[in-house]
Each structure stands twice: as C-alpha cells, then as structure tokens.
mmCIF file of C-alpha atoms in Angstrom:
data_model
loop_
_atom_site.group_PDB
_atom_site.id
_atom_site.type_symbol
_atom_site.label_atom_id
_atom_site.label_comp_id
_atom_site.label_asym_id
_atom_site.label_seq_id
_atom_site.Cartn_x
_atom_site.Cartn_y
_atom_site.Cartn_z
ATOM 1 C CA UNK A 1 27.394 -47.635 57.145
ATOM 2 C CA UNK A 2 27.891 -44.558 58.739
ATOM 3 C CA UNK A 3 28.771 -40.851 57.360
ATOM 4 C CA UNK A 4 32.238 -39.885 57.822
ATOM 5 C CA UNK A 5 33.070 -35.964 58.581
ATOM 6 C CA UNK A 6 36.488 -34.869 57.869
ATOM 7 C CA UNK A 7 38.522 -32.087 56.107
ATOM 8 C CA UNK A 8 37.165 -29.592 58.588
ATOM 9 C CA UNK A 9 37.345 -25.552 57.155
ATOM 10 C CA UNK A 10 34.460 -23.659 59.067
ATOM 11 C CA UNK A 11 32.759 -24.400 62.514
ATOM 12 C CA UNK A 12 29.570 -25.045 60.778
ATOM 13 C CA UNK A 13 31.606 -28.803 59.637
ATOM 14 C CA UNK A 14 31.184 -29.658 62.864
ATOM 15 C CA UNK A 15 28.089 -27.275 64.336
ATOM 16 C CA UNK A 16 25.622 -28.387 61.412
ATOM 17 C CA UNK A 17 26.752 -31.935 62.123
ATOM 18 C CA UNK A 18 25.861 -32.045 65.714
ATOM 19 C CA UNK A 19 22.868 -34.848 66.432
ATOM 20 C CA UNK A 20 23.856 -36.960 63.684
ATOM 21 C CA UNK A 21 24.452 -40.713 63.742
ATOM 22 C CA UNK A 22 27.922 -39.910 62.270
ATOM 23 C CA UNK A 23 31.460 -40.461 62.774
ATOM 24 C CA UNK A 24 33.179 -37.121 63.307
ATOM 25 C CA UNK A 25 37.137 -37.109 63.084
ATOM 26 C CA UNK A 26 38.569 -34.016 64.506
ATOM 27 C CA UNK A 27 41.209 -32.244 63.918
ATOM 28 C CA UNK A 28 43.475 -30.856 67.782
ATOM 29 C CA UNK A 29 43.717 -27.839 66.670
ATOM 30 C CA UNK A 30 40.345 -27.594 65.684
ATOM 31 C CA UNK A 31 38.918 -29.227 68.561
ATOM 32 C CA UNK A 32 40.681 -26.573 70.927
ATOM 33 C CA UNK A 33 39.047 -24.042 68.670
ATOM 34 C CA UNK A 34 35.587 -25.489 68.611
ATOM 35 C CA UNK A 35 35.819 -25.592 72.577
ATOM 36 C CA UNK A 36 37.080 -21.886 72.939
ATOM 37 C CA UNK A 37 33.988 -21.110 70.535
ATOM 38 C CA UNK A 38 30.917 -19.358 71.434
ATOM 39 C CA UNK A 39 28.798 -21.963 68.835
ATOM 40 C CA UNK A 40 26.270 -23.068 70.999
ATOM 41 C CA UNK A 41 26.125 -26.622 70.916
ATOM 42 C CA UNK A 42 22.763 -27.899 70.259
ATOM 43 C CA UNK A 43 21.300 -30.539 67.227
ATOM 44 C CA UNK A 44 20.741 -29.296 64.041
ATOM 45 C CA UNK A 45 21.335 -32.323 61.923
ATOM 46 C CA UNK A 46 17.645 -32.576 61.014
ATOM 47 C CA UNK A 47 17.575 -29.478 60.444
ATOM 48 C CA UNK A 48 17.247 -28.837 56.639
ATOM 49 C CA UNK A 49 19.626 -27.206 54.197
ATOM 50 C CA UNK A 50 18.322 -24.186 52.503
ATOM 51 C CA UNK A 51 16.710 -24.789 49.333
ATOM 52 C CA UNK A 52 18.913 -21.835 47.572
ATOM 53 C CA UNK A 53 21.979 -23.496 48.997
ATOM 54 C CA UNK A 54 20.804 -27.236 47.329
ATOM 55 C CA UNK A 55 19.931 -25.422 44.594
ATOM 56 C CA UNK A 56 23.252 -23.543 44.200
ATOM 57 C CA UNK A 57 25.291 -26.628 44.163
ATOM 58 C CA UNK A 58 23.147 -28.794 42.091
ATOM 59 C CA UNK A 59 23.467 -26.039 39.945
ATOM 60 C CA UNK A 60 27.462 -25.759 39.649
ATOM 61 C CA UNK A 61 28.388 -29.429 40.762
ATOM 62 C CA UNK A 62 27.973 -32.175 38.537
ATOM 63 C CA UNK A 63 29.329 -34.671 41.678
ATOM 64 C CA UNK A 64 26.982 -32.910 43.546
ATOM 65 C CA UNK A 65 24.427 -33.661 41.556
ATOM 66 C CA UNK A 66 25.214 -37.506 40.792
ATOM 67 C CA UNK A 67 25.532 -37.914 44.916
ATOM 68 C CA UNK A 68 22.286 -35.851 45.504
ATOM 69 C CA UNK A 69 19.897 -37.656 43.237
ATOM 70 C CA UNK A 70 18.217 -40.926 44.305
ATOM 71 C CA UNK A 71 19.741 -42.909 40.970
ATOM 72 C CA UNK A 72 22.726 -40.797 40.864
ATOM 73 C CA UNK A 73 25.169 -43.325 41.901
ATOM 74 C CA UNK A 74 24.671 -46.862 41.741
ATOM 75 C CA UNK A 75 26.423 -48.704 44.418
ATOM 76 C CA UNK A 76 28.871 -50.287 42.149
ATOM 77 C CA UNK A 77 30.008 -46.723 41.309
ATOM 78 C CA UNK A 78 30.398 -45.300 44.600
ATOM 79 C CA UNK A 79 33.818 -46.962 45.837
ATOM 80 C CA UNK A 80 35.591 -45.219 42.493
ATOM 81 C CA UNK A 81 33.194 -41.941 42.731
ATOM 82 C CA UNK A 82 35.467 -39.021 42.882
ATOM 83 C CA UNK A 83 34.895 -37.650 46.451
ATOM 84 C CA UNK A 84 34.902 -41.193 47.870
ATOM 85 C CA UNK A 85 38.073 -42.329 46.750
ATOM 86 C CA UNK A 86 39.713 -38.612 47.284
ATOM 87 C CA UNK A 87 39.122 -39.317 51.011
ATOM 88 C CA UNK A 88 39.481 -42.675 51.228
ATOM 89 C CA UNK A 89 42.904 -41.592 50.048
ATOM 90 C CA UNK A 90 43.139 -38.988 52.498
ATOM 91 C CA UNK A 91 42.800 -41.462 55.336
ATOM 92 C CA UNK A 92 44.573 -44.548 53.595
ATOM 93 C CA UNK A 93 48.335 -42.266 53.070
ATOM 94 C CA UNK A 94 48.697 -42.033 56.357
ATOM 95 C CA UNK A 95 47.958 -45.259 57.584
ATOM 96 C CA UNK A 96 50.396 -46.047 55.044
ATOM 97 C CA UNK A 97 53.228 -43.627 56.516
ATOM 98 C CA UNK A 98 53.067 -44.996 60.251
ATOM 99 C CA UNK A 99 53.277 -48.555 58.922
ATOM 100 C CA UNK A 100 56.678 -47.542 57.671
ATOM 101 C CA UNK A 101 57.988 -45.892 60.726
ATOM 102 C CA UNK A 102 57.255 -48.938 62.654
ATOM 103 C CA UNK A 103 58.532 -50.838 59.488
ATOM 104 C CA UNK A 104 61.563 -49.501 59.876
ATOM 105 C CA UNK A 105 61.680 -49.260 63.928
ATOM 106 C CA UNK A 106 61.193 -52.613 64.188
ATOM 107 C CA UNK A 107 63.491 -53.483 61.114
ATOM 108 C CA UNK A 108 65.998 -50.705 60.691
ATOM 109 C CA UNK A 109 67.654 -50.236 56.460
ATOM 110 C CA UNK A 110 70.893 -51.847 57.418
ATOM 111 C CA UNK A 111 72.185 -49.470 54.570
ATOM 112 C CA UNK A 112 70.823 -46.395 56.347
ATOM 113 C CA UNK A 113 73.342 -44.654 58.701
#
C-alpha cells in the first residue's frame, strides 16, 4: 500500500510531500504552477510536522484523531472511514463518467438524436 496525494490547495501538498514513497496525482494546472514556482525542490518528507500543528488538529478533528492514533482505526474500519471513502469517491465518479462516453461511442442511444 502506498499513500495517495490528491485534492491539491497549497504548494506545500506537493512541496512537504517531496521524498516520499507516495503516489502523487497532479493536477495540469497545478503542475504548470508548481514548475513556474520558486519552491525549491528538495525532500522534506521525513521531515516532522510541528508539534503545535499535530496538536491543533488532534485537538479540533475527531477523524484526525481516529487516523492519528495507533488503535484508531482498525483495518476493518478503514475502507468505510470517512476520508477514505470521500476520495475513493472522488476518483471512482470519474472513472465512472468516461466509461459512459465510450459506452455510448461505441453503442450510441438509438433514441438520442
């Protein structure tokens, strides 16, 4: 298993990532931005998250919390766990909508002018 970046909002979703045995899937549009950036592109995975950030969102996020902790999840739970299936949604819709252009290229709605 491998983490899986997506929903991309700030350059640090990508910059903090950098080094990681992780799958990143980025945007065009902000690929052209990260390569017009002056982020210097170095690893910082390892590099640790500030302890008043952890603490902030252990604080105010209960998913957070159940993701963050050793026996927060069991891994029966994590296929239905909120943020899983939100963007295992995410990436199943699609899929879902390209299927039924070629659906419908290969086998046009005779009833659709």
């Amino acid at each position: 298993a491998r983490l899986l970046a997506a929903a991309y909002r700030h350059h640090m979703h990508w910059s903090e990532l950098i080094g990681g045995d992780i799958v990143l899937t980025i945007p065009y549009e902000w690929q052209k931005l990260f390569n017009a950036s002056t982020v210097e592109v170095k690893e910082r995975f390892q590099n640790p998250v500030p302890t008043e950030i952890v603490d902030t969102l252990y604080r105010l996020f209960p998913d957070f919390r159940r993701a963050y902790d050793t026996d927060g999840l069991s891994v029966a739970e994590l296929d239905t766990f909120g943020p899983t299936a939100r963007t295992l949604r995410t990436f199943i819709s699609p899929y879902h909508d390209l299927v039924s252009v070629i659906r419908d290229f290969m086998l046009p709605n005779p009833d659709v002018m």
